[in-house]
Every structure is written in C-alpha cells, then in structure tokens.
Coordinates of C-alpha atoms in Angstrom, one line a residue:
M1 CA 0.1 0.0 0.2
S2 CA 1.4 3.4 -1.0
R3 CA 0.8 6.3 1.3
K4 CA 1.2 10.2 0.4
G5 CA 4.8 11.0 -0.4
E6 CA 5.6 7.5 -0.9
V7 CA 5.6 5.2 -4.0
Q8 CA 5.4 1.4 -3.9
I9 CA 7.9 -0.1 -6.6
N10 CA 6.6 -2.6 -9.1
N11 CA 8.2 -5.8 -9.8
A12 CA 10.0 -6.3 -6.5
P13 CA 12.2 -9.5 -6.0
V14 CA 10.3 -12.6 -4.6
D15 CA 12.5 -13.3 -1.7
L16 CA 14.5 -11.4 1.0
I17 CA 15.8 -8.1 -0.4
S18 CA 19.6 -7.8 0.8
A19 CA 20.3 -4.2 -0.4
A20 CA 18.9 -1.1 -2.1
K21 CA 21.4 1.5 -3.4
F22 CA 20.8 4.6 -5.2
A23 CA 23.1 5.4 -8.2
P24 CA 25.6 8.4 -7.6
K25 CA 24.2 11.8 -7.9
T26 CA 20.6 10.6 -8.7
N27 CA 17.4 9.8 -7.0
Q28 CA 16.1 8.0 -10.1
F29 CA 18.0 4.6 -10.3
L30 CA 18.0 2.3 -7.5
L31 CA 19.9 -1.2 -7.5
V32 CA 18.7 -3.9 -5.5
S33 CA 20.1 -7.3 -4.7
S34 CA 18.0 -10.3 -3.2
W35 CA 18.1 -13.7 -1.8
D36 CA 16.2 -14.8 -5.2
T37 CA 19.4 -14.4 -6.9
S38 CA 18.8 -11.4 -8.9
V39 CA 20.2 -8.0 -9.1
R40 CA 17.6 -5.4 -10.5
L41 CA 17.8 -1.9 -11.6
Y42 CA 14.7 0.3 -11.2
D43 CA 13.8 3.6 -12.7
V44 CA 11.9 4.8 -9.6
T45 CA 10.7 8.0 -11.1
N46 CA 8.9 5.9 -13.9
N47 CA 8.2 3.0 -11.6
T48 CA 9.9 0.5 -13.9
L49 CA 12.1 -2.3 -13.7
R50 CA 14.9 -1.2 -16.3
H51 CA 17.0 -4.5 -16.1
K52 CA 17.9 -7.6 -14.0
F53 CA 20.7 -10.3 -14.0
F54 CA 21.6 -13.3 -12.0
H55 CA 24.1 -14.9 -9.6
T56 CA 24.0 -18.8 -9.2
S57 CA 23.1 -18.2 -5.4
P58 CA 21.4 -15.6 -3.3
V59 CA 23.0 -12.0 -3.5
L60 CA 23.8 -10.4 -0.3
D61 CA 25.0 -7.0 -1.5
C62 CA 25.6 -4.8 -4.5
A63 CA 27.0 -1.2 -5.1
F64 CA 27.4 1.4 -8.1
L65 CA 30.7 1.9 -9.5
D66 CA 29.3 4.8 -11.5
S67 CA 26.0 5.4 -13.0
V68 CA 26.2 2.4 -15.4
K69 CA 28.8 -0.1 -13.9
T70 CA 27.8 -2.4 -10.7
V71 CA 29.4 -4.8 -8.4
S72 CA 27.6 -7.5 -6.5
G73 CA 28.4 -10.6 -4.2
G74 CA 26.9 -13.3 -2.3
L75 CA 26.7 -16.8 -1.2
D76 CA 28.2 -18.4 -4.4
N77 CA 31.6 -16.5 -2.8
G78 CA 32.0 -14.5 -6.2
V79 CA 32.3 -11.0 -7.0
K80 CA 30.7 -9.9 -10.3
L81 CA 31.0 -6.6 -12.1
Y82 CA 28.3 -5.9 -14.6
D83 CA 27.9 -3.3 -17.2
L84 CA 24.2 -1.9 -17.2
N85 CA 24.8 -0.4 -20.8
T86 CA 26.3 -3.3 -22.8
H87 CA 24.6 -6.2 -20.4
I88 CA 28.4 -7.6 -20.1
E89 CA 29.2 -9.5 -17.0
F90 CA 32.7 -10.0 -15.7
S91 CA 33.8 -12.2 -12.5
L92 CA 36.1 -10.1 -10.7
G93 CA 37.3 -13.0 -8.4
N94 CA 36.2 -14.9 -5.4
H95 CA 36.5 -15.3 -1.5
D96 CA 36.5 -18.6 0.2
A97 CA 33.2 -18.2 1.9
A98 CA 30.2 -16.0 1.2
V99 CA 30.7 -12.0 0.2
K100 CA 28.5 -10.4 2.7
C101 CA 29.4 -6.5 1.8
V102 CA 30.4 -4.7 -1.2
E103 CA 31.3 -1.0 -1.2
F104 CA 33.0 1.3 -3.9
S105 CA 35.6 3.8 -3.1
T106 CA 36.1 6.6 -5.6
M107 CA 39.2 7.7 -3.5
V108 CA 41.1 4.8 -4.5
N109 CA 38.9 3.7 -7.3
G110 CA 38.6 0.4 -5.7
I111 CA 36.0 -2.0 -5.0
L112 CA 35.9 -3.6 -1.4
T113 CA 34.6 -6.7 -0.5
G114 CA 34.1 -8.2 3.1
S115 CA 33.4 -11.9 3.4
W116 CA 32.5 -14.7 5.9
D117 CA 36.0 -16.0 5.3
R118 CA 37.4 -13.3 7.6
T119 CA 39.0 -11.2 4.9
V120 CA 38.4 -7.9 3.2
K121 CA 39.7 -7.8 -0.2
L122 CA 40.5 -4.4 -2.3
W123 CA 39.9 -4.8 -6.2
D124 CA 41.3 -2.4 -8.7
A125 CA 38.1 -1.2 -10.6
R126 CA 40.0 -0.4 -13.9
E127 CA 42.6 -3.6 -13.9
R128 CA 39.8 -5.9 -12.7
E129 CA 42.2 -7.8 -10.3
C130 CA 42.6 -8.1 -6.6
V131 CA 45.4 -5.8 -5.1
G132 CA 45.0 -6.7 -1.5
S133 CA 43.5 -9.3 0.9
Y134 CA 43.4 -8.3 4.4
E135 CA 42.8 -11.0 7.2
Q136 CA 40.2 -10.0 9.7
S137 CA 41.3 -10.8 13.2
G138 CA 38.0 -10.1 14.5
G139 CA 35.9 -12.8 12.8
K140 CA 33.5 -12.9 9.7
V141 CA 32.5 -9.6 8.1
Y142 CA 29.2 -8.9 9.0
A143 CA 28.9 -5.0 8.0
M144 CA 31.0 -2.5 6.5
S145 CA 31.2 1.1 5.5
C146 CA 33.5 3.6 3.8
M147 CA 33.8 7.4 3.7
E148 CA 36.5 8.9 1.7
E149 CA 39.8 7.5 3.0
K150 CA 38.0 5.7 6.2
L151 CA 36.9 2.2 6.1
V152 CA 35.0 0.4 9.1
V153 CA 34.2 -3.2 9.4
A154 CA 32.1 -4.7 11.9
T155 CA 32.6 -8.7 12.6
S156 CA 30.9 -11.7 14.0
E157 CA 33.1 -11.5 17.3
R158 CA 31.9 -7.8 18.0
K159 CA 35.0 -6.3 16.9
V160 CA 35.1 -3.1 14.8
L161 CA 38.2 -2.6 12.7
I162 CA 39.1 0.9 11.2
W163 CA 41.3 1.1 8.0
D164 CA 42.9 4.1 6.2
L165 CA 42.3 3.0 2.4
R166 CA 45.5 4.7 1.6
H167 CA 47.5 2.6 3.7
M168 CA 45.6 -0.8 4.0
A169 CA 48.7 -3.0 5.3
N170 CA 47.3 -2.6 8.7
Y171 CA 44.5 -1.4 10.3
I172 CA 44.6 1.9 12.2
E173 CA 42.5 0.5 15.3
R174 CA 40.6 -2.4 16.6
R175 CA 38.0 -1.9 18.9
E176 CA 35.5 -3.9 20.9
S177 CA 31.7 -3.1 19.9
S178 CA 30.0 -1.0 22.4
L179 CA 26.8 -3.2 21.6
K180 CA 26.6 -6.4 23.8
Y181 CA 25.1 -8.4 20.9
Q182 CA 25.7 -9.1 17.1
T183 CA 26.0 -6.1 14.7
R184 CA 23.9 -5.9 11.7
T185 CA 24.5 -2.8 10.1
V186 CA 27.4 0.0 10.3
R187 CA 27.5 3.3 8.4
C188 CA 30.1 6.2 8.4
F189 CA 28.9 9.7 9.0
P190 CA 29.1 11.8 5.8
N191 CA 31.2 14.3 7.7
K192 CA 33.8 11.5 8.7
E193 CA 33.6 12.3 12.5
G194 CA 32.5 8.6 13.2
Y195 CA 30.1 5.8 12.5
V196 CA 26.8 4.4 13.6
M197 CA 25.9 0.7 14.3
G198 CA 23.0 -1.3 15.0
S199 CA 22.6 -4.6 16.8
I200 CA 20.2 -7.5 16.9
E201 CA 19.2 -6.4 20.3
G202 CA 17.3 -3.1 19.4
R203 CA 20.1 -0.7 20.1
V204 CA 22.3 1.8 18.3
A205 CA 25.6 3.1 19.1
V206 CA 27.0 6.5 18.0
E207 CA 30.7 6.3 17.8
F208 CA 33.7 8.8 17.0
F209 CA 37.1 8.3 15.3
D210 CA 38.9 10.9 17.2
L211 CA 40.7 9.0 20.3
N212 CA 40.8 12.3 22.1
A213 CA 39.2 11.7 25.7
E214 CA 37.0 14.7 25.1
V215 CA 35.6 13.4 21.8
Q216 CA 35.2 9.7 23.2
Q217 CA 33.2 11.3 25.9
K218 CA 30.3 12.0 23.3
K219 CA 29.9 8.5 22.2
Y220 CA 26.7 6.8 23.6
A221 CA 24.2 4.0 22.7
F222 CA 20.5 4.3 22.9
K223 CA 17.4 1.6 22.6
C224 CA 15.2 1.6 19.7
H225 CA 12.7 -0.5 17.6
R226 CA 11.2 -1.9 20.7
A227 CA 7.4 -2.2 21.7
K228 CA 5.5 -2.9 24.9
E229 CA 2.9 -5.5 24.8
N230 CA 0.6 -6.5 27.6
G231 CA 3.6 -5.3 29.9
V232 CA 6.3 -7.4 28.0
E233 CA 8.9 -5.5 26.1
N234 CA 9.4 -7.0 22.5
I235 CA 13.0 -6.2 21.2
Y236 CA 13.6 -6.0 17.5
P237 CA 16.9 -6.0 15.4
V238 CA 18.1 -2.8 13.8
N239 CA 18.8 -4.3 10.2
A240 CA 19.4 -1.0 8.3
I241 CA 21.0 2.3 8.7
S242 CA 21.4 5.1 6.1
F243 CA 22.8 8.8 6.4
H244 CA 21.2 11.8 5.0
N245 CA 24.5 13.4 3.2
R246 CA 23.3 17.2 3.8
Y247 CA 22.3 16.9 7.6
N248 CA 24.2 13.8 9.0
T249 CA 20.9 12.8 10.3
F250 CA 20.4 9.1 9.6
A251 CA 17.5 6.7 9.2
T252 CA 17.1 3.2 11.1
G253 CA 14.8 0.3 9.8
G254 CA 13.9 -2.4 12.3
S255 CA 12.4 -5.8 12.2
D256 CA 9.2 -4.2 14.0
G257 CA 8.5 -2.7 10.7
Y258 CA 9.3 0.9 11.3
V259 CA 11.6 3.4 10.0
N260 CA 12.9 6.4 12.5
I261 CA 14.7 9.4 11.7
W262 CA 17.5 10.5 14.0
D263 CA 19.8 13.5 14.8
G264 CA 22.6 11.7 16.4
F265 CA 24.6 14.7 17.3
N266 CA 21.6 16.2 19.4
K267 CA 20.3 12.7 20.6
K268 CA 16.9 13.1 19.2
R269 CA 14.3 11.3 17.2
L270 CA 13.0 13.5 14.5
C271 CA 10.4 11.3 13.0
Q272 CA 8.7 7.9 12.8
F273 CA 7.1 6.8 9.8
H274 CA 4.1 4.5 9.4
L275 CA 4.2 0.8 10.3
Y276 CA 5.4 -1.2 7.0
D277 CA 4.2 -4.6 5.6
T278 CA 7.1 -6.5 7.4
S279 CA 10.8 -6.1 8.6
I280 CA 13.0 -3.3 7.0
S281 CA 15.8 -5.1 5.5
S282 CA 17.7 -2.3 3.8
L283 CA 17.3 1.7 3.5
C284 CA 19.2 4.0 1.3
F285 CA 19.3 7.8 0.9
S286 CA 19.7 9.3 -2.4
D287 CA 22.8 11.5 -2.6
D288 CA 20.8 14.7 -2.3
G289 CA 18.7 13.2 0.7
S290 CA 15.3 13.9 -1.1
T291 CA 14.5 10.3 -1.5
L292 CA 14.8 7.3 0.8
A293 CA 14.5 3.8 -0.6
I294 CA 13.0 1.2 1.9
A295 CA 13.2 -2.3 1.3
C296 CA 10.7 -4.7 3.3
S297 CA 11.4 -8.4 3.6
Y298 CA 10.5 -10.9 6.4
M299 CA 13.7 -12.1 7.9
D300 CA 12.6 -15.2 9.7
E301 CA 12.9 -13.8 13.1
A302 CA 10.0 -15.5 14.6
E303 CA 9.9 -19.0 15.7
Q304 CA 6.5 -19.5 13.5
P305 CA 6.4 -17.2 10.4
P306 CA 3.2 -15.0 10.1
E307 CA 0.4 -16.1 8.3
P308 CA 0.1 -15.1 5.4
Y309 CA 3.9 -15.2 4.7
P310 CA 4.9 -11.6 4.0
V311 CA 5.9 -10.7 0.5
P312 CA 8.9 -8.6 -0.1
T313 CA 8.1 -4.9 -1.1
L314 CA 10.1 -1.8 -2.1
Y315 CA 9.2 1.7 -1.6
V316 CA 10.7 5.1 -2.3
R317 CA 9.6 8.0 0.0
Y318 CA 10.2 11.6 -0.8
V319 CA 11.4 13.0 2.6
S320 CA 10.6 16.3 3.7
E321 CA 12.7 18.9 5.3
Q322 CA 11.0 18.9 8.4
E323 CA 11.5 15.0 8.6
A324 CA 15.3 15.0 8.1
R325 CA 16.8 18.4 9.2
P326 CA 17.9 18.8 12.8
K327 CA 15.4 20.6 14.8

C-alpha cells in the first residue's frame, strides 16, 4: 500500500531484499539485490524495472561503481561486475566463503568486499584484479562502510576494525563493539567524524574516530525498535542504517517494521514513519537526501512465520525537510 509522498515500486524481488542502493548523484536509479539470486535496476521516477541479471546463489550486497557499472556478491563466494549499458558481466574473483558486503571507494577507485572467510579484499576497478587481501582478526565480516579514506568493518566477534584506505597493510585501530550483541549494520557519518552501528538487540551506538578523551566522551548508545505489549517488551533487530548526506541525520530500519530518523549529534528522534508490511531489511538515502529507498522483507525472526507469509516490498519515500533536518 502506497501513502502520500511514497510510492510502492513494481516488480519487487520475490525473496528477501538484501540491499537497495541509489546510483551516485541521482534519485532516479535504484540497484537492488536479493536472495532470489537477482540484481535489479529500477527507474523509480517512472516506477519501472529497467534491467535484471542473476548470480547462481542468493546475492547479499551490491553497489554502483558509477552510473552504469555495478558490483555484487553473495553466497556463491564470487564478486561480479556488470555493465548495465552493454549487459556484459565479468567475474572479478572469489572469496573462500560468502561475500557479505560490497562497497566502492571513489577515493582509491577500488572495490571493497568483506566476506565470511574473515577477509576484506580490495580490487582495482580498472585493472579488474585483486590488489590486496586483508585478514580479519575479529571474525567474519558482518557489516562494512567506507567514507573517503575511512573504512569501518564490523565482525561476528563484536570487533570493529578501522582502516585508512590509502595504507591498507594494517588497520589503524581494532575496537570492541560497545553493543553487547551481534552487529547487523554499520554506516560512517558523511562528515567522517564517526560511525553508527545497529545490533540484533534493538540498540544503536554512535561512535567517534577521534581518540581524544573529550571526543570519546560524546559516544553513546540508545535503545530503539522496541515495543511493549501486555507489559512485555519486545526487542527487534536494527537491520539498516542510512545517512542523509546534507544533514548528517540518519534513518534506522528495524524488524518491528518501522523507520525512524534520528539526529545523532543532539540525541533526538526526528520522526517515525508508518508501520510497514514487515521487517525493514535495507534503507538508502539518495545523494541529495530527497528520497529514501525502503526495502521490506521478512527475515525469519519469529519461531513461527506470520500467516500469510509477508511478500517482499520496495518503496521510495520523498522525504520532507522537516522529517530529515535537525530541529
């Protein structure tokens, strides 16, 4: 069901949506990966599916290199380049286990992949080759984010590793996650001051890079995506975080089916959208912050799946200033 300021996108994937990413510098083209093995390109302005291609297994993440080239990876362990203009695909290489995270860094013109094989790999986008493989001392890669030279990797053993992409031989820092439970998502602040993490236990942590004691005192964690029913608190995973590039505010999506927008610096919730069909599995603001892609997919959280079984849905919401700007 679409609401005012929001459009439901036609021809959504038929299985869990793992990632939705806007093309750089546009709010028109959206790349979506899914457990149905597809990667799809949508023209959200005209609400049409422009193109789709397939992996041999579920796809766990995808990213744009530029407006026409994409990279994706998943349970087949492979990293696939795809040109949306020529429809030519190219296998970049493999990890020894599933590729969980894919990012593109314009700063080093490199593709970054994080895997359950406990490595991060850096691939040269032009030469189409792996130029570095970096062992994780913190476990499987569960979430990853880069902003200019900074790379943040969150792992299965509640570790957070911070790299400088210009000197990848060693990470700058290895931190213990301030969240007690498994990390689901991590995103860097657009202003490069820090990062935000979400866990399966309905908590978000706001962290800062600068190790100065005064700056570190600003870090905090807060509870969200929780609901009381008959005196019992139900706790839902925080699955997705996306930043508004202009305001440094961020949206969180949870398994409670809600999307919240937060002002992390002033510790305030700015707004909450209506209840969606099922869990929010991915979120992405467009570069200009005018549009938010919202992917809804049931993520097998309950012992008994709901009846009828929720169908994956995809929305774009045209976000107002008042919803995203700090008050």
